[in-house]
Tab-separated table of C-alpha atoms in Angstrom:
chain	number	residue	atom	x	y	z
A	264	UNK	CA	-66.766	43.042	-54.364
A	265	UNK	CA	-63.839	41.897	-56.206
A	266	UNK	CA	-65.657	38.572	-56.127
A	267	UNK	CA	-68.815	39.867	-57.681
A	268	UNK	CA	-66.897	41.694	-60.163
A	269	UNK	CA	-65.532	38.425	-60.926
A	270	UNK	CA	-68.606	36.167	-61.157
A	271	UNK	CA	-70.327	38.530	-63.745
A	272	UNK	CA	-67.038	38.543	-66.173
A	273	UNK	CA	-67.435	34.895	-66.318
A	274	UNK	CA	-70.850	35.134	-66.450
A	275	UNK	CA	-70.532	37.609	-69.627
A	276	UNK	CA	-67.990	35.194	-71.012
A	277	UNK	CA	-70.760	32.717	-70.811
A	278	UNK	CA	-72.783	34.085	-72.444
A	279	UNK	CA	-70.909	34.884	-75.179
A	280	UNK	CA	-69.425	31.648	-76.134
A	281	UNK	CA	-73.257	30.526	-76.451
A	282	UNK	CA	-73.911	33.879	-78.275
A	283	UNK	CA	-76.406	35.246	-76.501
A	284	UNK	CA	-77.531	38.336	-78.549
A	285	UNK	CA	-76.038	41.408	-77.312
A	286	UNK	CA	-78.584	43.344	-74.854
A	287	UNK	CA	-80.334	40.420	-73.785
A	288	UNK	CA	-77.503	38.270	-71.267
A	289	UNK	CA	-78.810	39.836	-68.798
A	290	UNK	CA	-76.235	41.687	-67.048
A	291	UNK	CA	-76.488	45.134	-66.119
A	292	UNK	CA	-73.660	48.055	-65.317
A	293	UNK	CA	-75.646	51.426	-64.483
A	294	UNK	CA	-74.600	54.721	-62.524
A	295	UNK	CA	-77.210	57.016	-61.142
A	296	UNK	CA	-76.707	60.559	-59.510
A	297	UNK	CA	-78.960	62.415	-57.254
A	298	UNK	CA	-78.957	65.614	-55.870
A	299	UNK	CA	-81.289	67.312	-53.157
A	300	UNK	CA	-80.706	70.977	-52.561
A	301	UNK	CA	-83.894	72.351	-50.691
A	302	UNK	CA	-83.849	76.411	-50.716
A	303	UNK	CA	-84.334	76.781	-46.671
A	304	UNK	CA	-81.669	73.618	-45.124
A	305	UNK	CA	-83.084	70.937	-43.226
A	306	UNK	CA	-80.667	70.147	-39.620
A	307	UNK	CA	-82.354	67.076	-38.500
A	308	UNK	CA	-80.434	64.046	-39.733
A	309	UNK	CA	-83.763	62.024	-40.238
A	310	UNK	CA	-84.040	64.489	-43.695
A	311	UNK	CA	-81.321	62.472	-44.563
A	312	UNK	CA	-82.529	58.992	-43.992
A	313	UNK	CA	-85.833	59.446	-45.607
A	314	UNK	CA	-84.655	60.908	-48.830
A	315	UNK	CA	-81.901	58.077	-49.143
A	316	UNK	CA	-85.147	55.551	-48.595
A	317	UNK	CA	-87.166	57.349	-51.275
A	318	UNK	CA	-84.378	57.685	-53.472
A	319	UNK	CA	-83.484	53.635	-53.430
A	320	UNK	CA	-86.934	53.001	-54.547
A	321	UNK	CA	-87.922	55.406	-57.057
A	322	UNK	CA	-84.418	53.900	-58.303
A	323	UNK	CA	-85.879	50.216	-58.089
A	324	UNK	CA	-89.213	51.872	-60.369
A	325	UNK	CA	-87.464	53.099	-62.912
A	326	UNK	CA	-85.594	50.331	-63.283
A	327	UNK	CA	-88.872	47.980	-63.072
A	328	UNK	CA	-90.136	50.927	-65.501
A	329	UNK	CA	-87.774	50.411	-68.427
A	330	UNK	CA	-87.231	46.449	-67.529
A	331	UNK	CA	-87.740	44.199	-71.199
A	332	UNK	CA	-88.968	41.518	-69.405
A	333	UNK	CA	-87.739	38.726	-72.276
A	334	UNK	CA	-84.498	38.488	-70.390
A	335	UNK	CA	-85.134	35.631	-67.588
A	336	UNK	CA	-82.204	37.128	-65.458
A	337	UNK	CA	-81.192	39.846	-64.283
A	338	UNK	CA	-78.143	40.695	-62.766
A	339	UNK	CA	-77.113	44.501	-62.400
A	340	UNK	CA	-74.097	46.312	-60.283
A	341	UNK	CA	-74.452	50.064	-60.222
A	342	UNK	CA	-72.470	52.988	-58.617
A	343	UNK	CA	-74.039	55.925	-57.254
A	344	UNK	CA	-73.918	58.886	-55.730
A	345	UNK	CA	-76.523	61.453	-54.131
A	346	UNK	CA	-75.948	64.847	-52.370
A	347	UNK	CA	-78.801	66.065	-50.401
A	348	UNK	CA	-77.952	70.066	-49.372
A	349	UNK	CA	-74.309	69.646	-47.450
A	350	UNK	CA	-74.362	65.925	-46.916
A	351	UNK	CA	-72.751	63.205	-49.590
A	352	UNK	CA	-73.113	59.217	-50.682
A	353	UNK	CA	-71.323	57.290	-52.845
A	354	UNK	CA	-72.998	54.032	-52.486
A	355	UNK	CA	-73.458	50.184	-54.486
A	356	UNK	CA	-76.078	48.500	-55.555
A	357	UNK	CA	-76.433	44.889	-56.061
A	358	UNK	CA	-79.759	44.046	-57.539
A	359	UNK	CA	-81.235	40.250	-58.637
A	360	UNK	CA	-84.524	39.468	-60.279
A	361	UNK	CA	-86.472	36.869	-62.031
A	362	UNK	CA	-89.109	36.936	-64.487
A	363	UNK	CA	-91.221	32.865	-64.087
A	364	UNK	CA	-93.392	35.348	-66.882
A	365	UNK	CA	-93.535	37.408	-69.474
A	366	UNK	CA	-95.124	40.138	-67.636
A	367	UNK	CA	-93.726	39.259	-64.067
A	368	UNK	CA	-90.385	40.265	-62.123
A	369	UNK	CA	-89.444	39.289	-58.773
A	370	UNK	CA	-85.890	39.871	-57.212
A	371	UNK	CA	-83.764	42.016	-54.276
A	372	UNK	CA	-81.333	45.218	-54.744
A	373	UNK	CA	-79.414	45.531	-51.668
A	374	UNK	CA	-77.625	49.378	-51.185
A	375	UNK	CA	-74.411	50.426	-49.382
A	376	UNK	CA	-73.838	54.164	-48.902
A	377	UNK	CA	-71.167	55.874	-47.592
A	378	UNK	CA	-71.783	58.888	-45.560
A	379	UNK	CA	-69.883	62.477	-45.750
A	380	UNK	CA	-71.313	65.946	-44.135
A	381	UNK	CA	-69.482	68.706	-42.399
A	382	UNK	CA	-71.280	67.167	-39.065
A	383	UNK	CA	-71.272	63.475	-39.384
A	384	UNK	CA	-69.580	60.553	-40.854
A	385	UNK	CA	-71.801	56.786	-41.199
A	386	UNK	CA	-72.774	54.375	-43.458
A	387	UNK	CA	-76.625	53.602	-44.523
A	388	UNK	CA	-77.662	50.611	-45.713
A	389	UNK	CA	-81.149	49.062	-47.563
A	390	UNK	CA	-82.670	45.996	-48.333
A	391	UNK	CA	-85.601	45.764	-50.820
A	392	UNK	CA	-87.897	42.641	-51.918
A	393	UNK	CA	-89.799	43.510	-54.756
A	394	UNK	CA	-92.574	42.096	-56.746
A	395	UNK	CA	-93.656	44.191	-60.047
A	396	UNK	CA	-96.189	43.053	-62.849
A	397	UNK	CA	-96.799	44.953	-66.496
A	398	UNK	CA	-99.424	44.121	-69.081
A	399	UNK	CA	-98.067	44.616	-71.897
A	400	UNK	CA	-101.756	44.712	-73.278
A	401	UNK	CA	-103.311	47.506	-71.332
A	402	UNK	CA	-99.411	49.018	-70.219
A	403	UNK	CA	-100.386	48.870	-66.859
A	404	UNK	CA	-97.441	48.936	-64.110
A	405	UNK	CA	-97.931	47.611	-60.426
A	406	UNK	CA	-94.852	47.318	-58.372
A	407	UNK	CA	-94.771	47.083	-54.722
A	408	UNK	CA	-91.322	46.764	-52.962
A	409	UNK	CA	-90.921	45.647	-48.740
A	410	UNK	CA	-87.616	47.038	-47.610
A	411	UNK	CA	-85.354	47.423	-45.010
A	412	UNK	CA	-82.159	48.864	-43.277
A	413	UNK	CA	-80.468	50.236	-40.809
A	414	UNK	CA	-78.498	53.478	-40.267
A	415	UNK	CA	-74.818	54.584	-37.973
A	416	UNK	CA	-73.989	58.254	-37.624
A	417	UNK	CA	-71.243	59.863	-35.605
A	418	UNK	CA	-71.166	63.432	-35.044
A	419	UNK	CA	-68.347	65.646	-34.544
A	420	UNK	CA	-68.886	66.066	-30.915
A	421	UNK	CA	-67.963	62.172	-30.560
A	422	UNK	CA	-71.641	61.719	-30.187
A	423	UNK	CA	-73.755	58.090	-31.920
A	424	UNK	CA	-76.672	57.972	-32.990
A	425	UNK	CA	-77.794	54.282	-34.497
A	426	UNK	CA	-81.652	53.544	-36.263
A	427	UNK	CA	-82.897	50.858	-38.310
A	428	UNK	CA	-86.040	51.361	-40.483
A	429	UNK	CA	-88.661	48.783	-42.322
A	430	UNK	CA	-90.998	50.611	-45.309
A	431	UNK	CA	-93.471	48.991	-47.612
A	432	UNK	CA	-94.044	51.079	-51.065
A	433	UNK	CA	-96.228	50.950	-53.756
A	434	UNK	CA	-96.787	52.553	-57.086
A	435	UNK	CA	-99.895	51.745	-59.988
A	436	UNK	CA	-99.543	53.614	-63.125
A	437	UNK	CA	-101.941	53.232	-66.345
A	438	UNK	CA	-102.322	54.849	-69.862
A	439	UNK	CA	-105.140	57.255	-70.784
A	440	UNK	CA	-106.194	55.973	-74.004
A	441	UNK	CA	-105.456	58.653	-76.536
A	442	UNK	CA	-105.863	58.716	-80.200
A	443	UNK	CA	-102.056	60.134	-81.172
A	444	UNK	CA	-98.790	57.797	-82.073
A	445	UNK	CA	-95.753	57.690	-80.084
A	446	UNK	CA	-97.438	59.564	-77.495
A	447	UNK	CA	-98.597	58.498	-73.698
A	448	UNK	CA	-100.130	59.950	-71.061
A	449	UNK	CA	-99.857	58.322	-67.863
A	450	UNK	CA	-101.504	58.741	-64.390
A	451	UNK	CA	-100.523	56.914	-61.091
A	452	UNK	CA	-100.930	57.017	-57.486
A	453	UNK	CA	-98.164	55.961	-55.302
A	454	UNK	CA	-98.025	55.413	-51.175
A	455	UNK	CA	-95.442	54.631	-49.132
A	456	UNK	CA	-95.614	53.576	-45.050
A	457	UNK	CA	-92.259	53.679	-43.016
A	458	UNK	CA	-90.995	53.477	-39.439
A	459	UNK	CA	-87.778	54.737	-38.145
A	460	UNK	CA	-86.094	53.250	-34.856
A	461	UNK	CA	-83.821	55.830	-33.025
A	462	UNK	CA	-81.181	54.116	-30.813
A	463	UNK	CA	-78.619	56.808	-29.562
A	464	UNK	CA	-75.759	55.799	-28.133
A	465	UNK	CA	-76.313	57.169	-24.502
A	466	UNK	CA	-77.489	55.684	-21.801
A	467	UNK	CA	-80.033	59.288	-21.002
A	468	UNK	CA	-82.026	58.902	-23.645
A	469	UNK	CA	-84.482	56.615	-24.845
A	470	UNK	CA	-85.627	54.488	-28.466
A	471	UNK	CA	-87.677	57.396	-30.405
A	472	UNK	CA	-89.681	55.729	-33.202
A	473	UNK	CA	-90.651	57.689	-36.137
A	474	UNK	CA	-93.638	57.037	-38.452
A	475	UNK	CA	-94.318	58.503	-41.813
A	476	UNK	CA	-97.478	57.767	-44.395
A	477	UNK	CA	-97.102	59.216	-47.809
A	478	UNK	CA	-99.731	59.171	-50.245
A	479	UNK	CA	-99.548	60.515	-53.754
A	480	UNK	CA	-101.128	61.184	-57.307
A	481	UNK	CA	-99.843	62.449	-60.359
A	482	UNK	CA	-99.698	62.376	-64.447
A	483	UNK	CA	-96.630	61.913	-66.938
A	484	UNK	CA	-97.400	62.914	-70.287
A	485	UNK	CA	-94.819	60.599	-72.658
A	486	UNK	CA	-93.632	61.278	-76.269
A	487	UNK	CA	-91.290	58.837	-78.140
A	488	UNK	CA	-89.446	59.257	-80.996
A	489	UNK	CA	-87.879	56.935	-83.110
A	490	UNK	CA	-84.281	57.312	-84.669
A	491	UNK	CA	-82.984	53.769	-86.452
A	492	UNK	CA	-81.998	52.503	-83.949
A	493	UNK	CA	-82.457	55.523	-81.240
A	494	UNK	CA	-85.301	55.671	-79.097
A	495	UNK	CA	-85.790	59.682	-77.090
A	496	UNK	CA	-88.621	60.402	-74.663
A	497	UNK	CA	-89.768	63.145	-73.131
A	498	UNK	CA	-91.656	63.058	-70.474
A	499	UNK	CA	-92.977	66.458	-68.264
A	500	UNK	CA	-94.253	65.224	-64.917
A	501	UNK	CA	-96.869	66.963	-62.509
A	502	UNK	CA	-98.116	65.243	-59.650
A	503	UNK	CA	-99.228	66.302	-55.735
A	504	UNK	CA	-98.182	64.543	-52.178
A	505	UNK	CA	-99.238	64.468	-48.949
A	506	UNK	CA	-97.981	63.576	-46.091
A	507	UNK	CA	-100.835	61.850	-43.255
A	508	UNK	CA	-98.200	62.026	-40.254
A	509	UNK	CA	-96.437	65.099	-40.314
A	510	UNK	CA	-96.174	65.319	-36.576
A	511	UNK	CA	-94.925	61.870	-36.128
A	512	UNK	CA	-92.465	61.977	-38.742
A	513	UNK	CA	-89.639	63.695	-37.292
A	514	UNK	CA	-91.041	63.842	-33.485
A	515	UNK	CA	-89.676	67.336	-32.423
A	516	UNK	CA	-90.751	69.071	-35.901
A	517	UNK	CA	-93.640	68.982	-38.202
A	518	UNK	CA	-92.326	68.262	-42.053
A	519	UNK	CA	-91.614	71.126	-43.575
A	520	UNK	CA	-92.770	68.691	-46.844
A	521	UNK	CA	-96.530	68.306	-45.661
A	522	UNK	CA	-97.625	68.940	-48.418
A	523	UNK	CA	-96.310	69.825	-51.897
A	524	UNK	CA	-96.753	69.915	-55.548
A	525	UNK	CA	-93.921	68.695	-58.211
A	526	UNK	CA	-93.523	69.603	-61.782
A	527	UNK	CA	-90.608	68.114	-63.648
A	528	UNK	CA	-89.384	67.450	-66.644
A	529	UNK	CA	-87.264	63.853	-67.559
A	530	UNK	CA	-85.351	63.083	-70.918
A	531	UNK	CA	-84.121	59.605	-71.937
A	532	UNK	CA	-82.398	57.673	-74.725
A	533	UNK	CA	-81.820	54.432	-75.028
A	534	UNK	CA	-80.055	52.710	-78.029
A	535	UNK	CA	-80.284	49.455	-79.874
A	536	UNK	CA	-81.771	47.921	-76.390
A	537	UNK	CA	-77.673	48.234	-75.448
A	538	UNK	CA	-78.012	51.838	-73.268
A	539	UNK	CA	-79.944	54.101	-72.125
A	540	UNK	CA	-79.067	57.426	-70.663
A	541	UNK	CA	-81.801	59.828	-68.607
A	542	UNK	CA	-81.634	62.982	-67.145
A	543	UNK	CA	-84.165	64.430	-64.987
A	544	UNK	CA	-84.631	67.657	-63.006
A	545	UNK	CA	-88.049	68.068	-59.912
A	546	UNK	CA	-89.074	71.436	-58.539
A	547	UNK	CA	-91.401	71.257	-55.357
A	548	UNK	CA	-93.298	73.213	-53.844
A	549	UNK	CA	-94.482	72.975	-49.944
A	550	UNK	CA	-98.170	73.914	-49.266
A	551	UNK	CA	-97.701	74.379	-45.664
A	552	UNK	CA	-94.121	76.227	-45.330
A	553	UNK	CA	-91.988	78.791	-47.635
A	554	UNK	CA	-89.421	76.144	-48.724
A	555	UNK	CA	-89.093	74.506	-51.746
A	556	UNK	CA	-86.902	71.526	-53.026
A	557	UNK	CA	-84.835	71.191	-56.115
A	558	UNK	CA	-84.005	67.565	-57.427
A	559	UNK	CA	-81.479	66.205	-60.364
A	560	UNK	CA	-81.122	62.996	-61.096
A	561	UNK	CA	-79.003	61.071	-64.240
A	562	UNK	CA	-78.368	57.944	-65.211
A	563	UNK	CA	-76.015	55.458	-67.944
A	564	UNK	CA	-76.511	51.899	-68.013
A	565	UNK	CA	-75.359	49.005	-69.830
A	566	UNK	CA	-76.744	46.032	-70.623
A	567	UNK	CA	-74.358	43.186	-72.031
């Protein structure tokens, strides 16, 4: 980690020496916080892993949605904090991406999270290889990522549980035509296919494979306000998601959020292409159980 930070500092010094405009060196630092609370606590450890995958994928979607492809290369170092019910995680993201053309960006993101809860400790790692296409003429955005990783956990009873996973996440969004300035209604569809293979550290237990196919559709109504160098966005969100492999997702129980509706709002602020701030709240309601979920996310990004 020390070498990475020294490398970023050296790159920044070079950028300043060549008089690159502020915000366009390609070097970024950010923080991202995600807090998930369910009304009825879900004890299955797989819920935590599925949630971390989703957090990482949504982090990438947001990064690429707000991306300025005028920058050929992006080097990003990020600190992440997650709280999923009673489990906490402190982590780091390392991202590199390259834009071969104005509309396209490819790259990878590596996440490592140190996990800690009342019942267990461990770590979680995820690698995403992604592709993003933004059409600036009609405001469509296509994003896809192949991701894979592993997790190691040890409970207070000394039992160990290792797991590895692989998945493919895709999201497509488009702006709906309207006649209002600085008002951008959007619709999107998304699909997430993944599999987790659990490997208990005992000779008696066999490997278990858990699969998930999740499909979602939603709308976002973005209102943009400009105040000189400051850009503010207000984004109400409504969506619906359906899990098609509810019985295979957890094996020993059905997915408590097999069908869920979400309503939320996001506030974004951007200053002079140099710093960005966002705060978002989502309320999710399960249709197949009485459970519900509150999700709070926030982050700050600095572009050198």
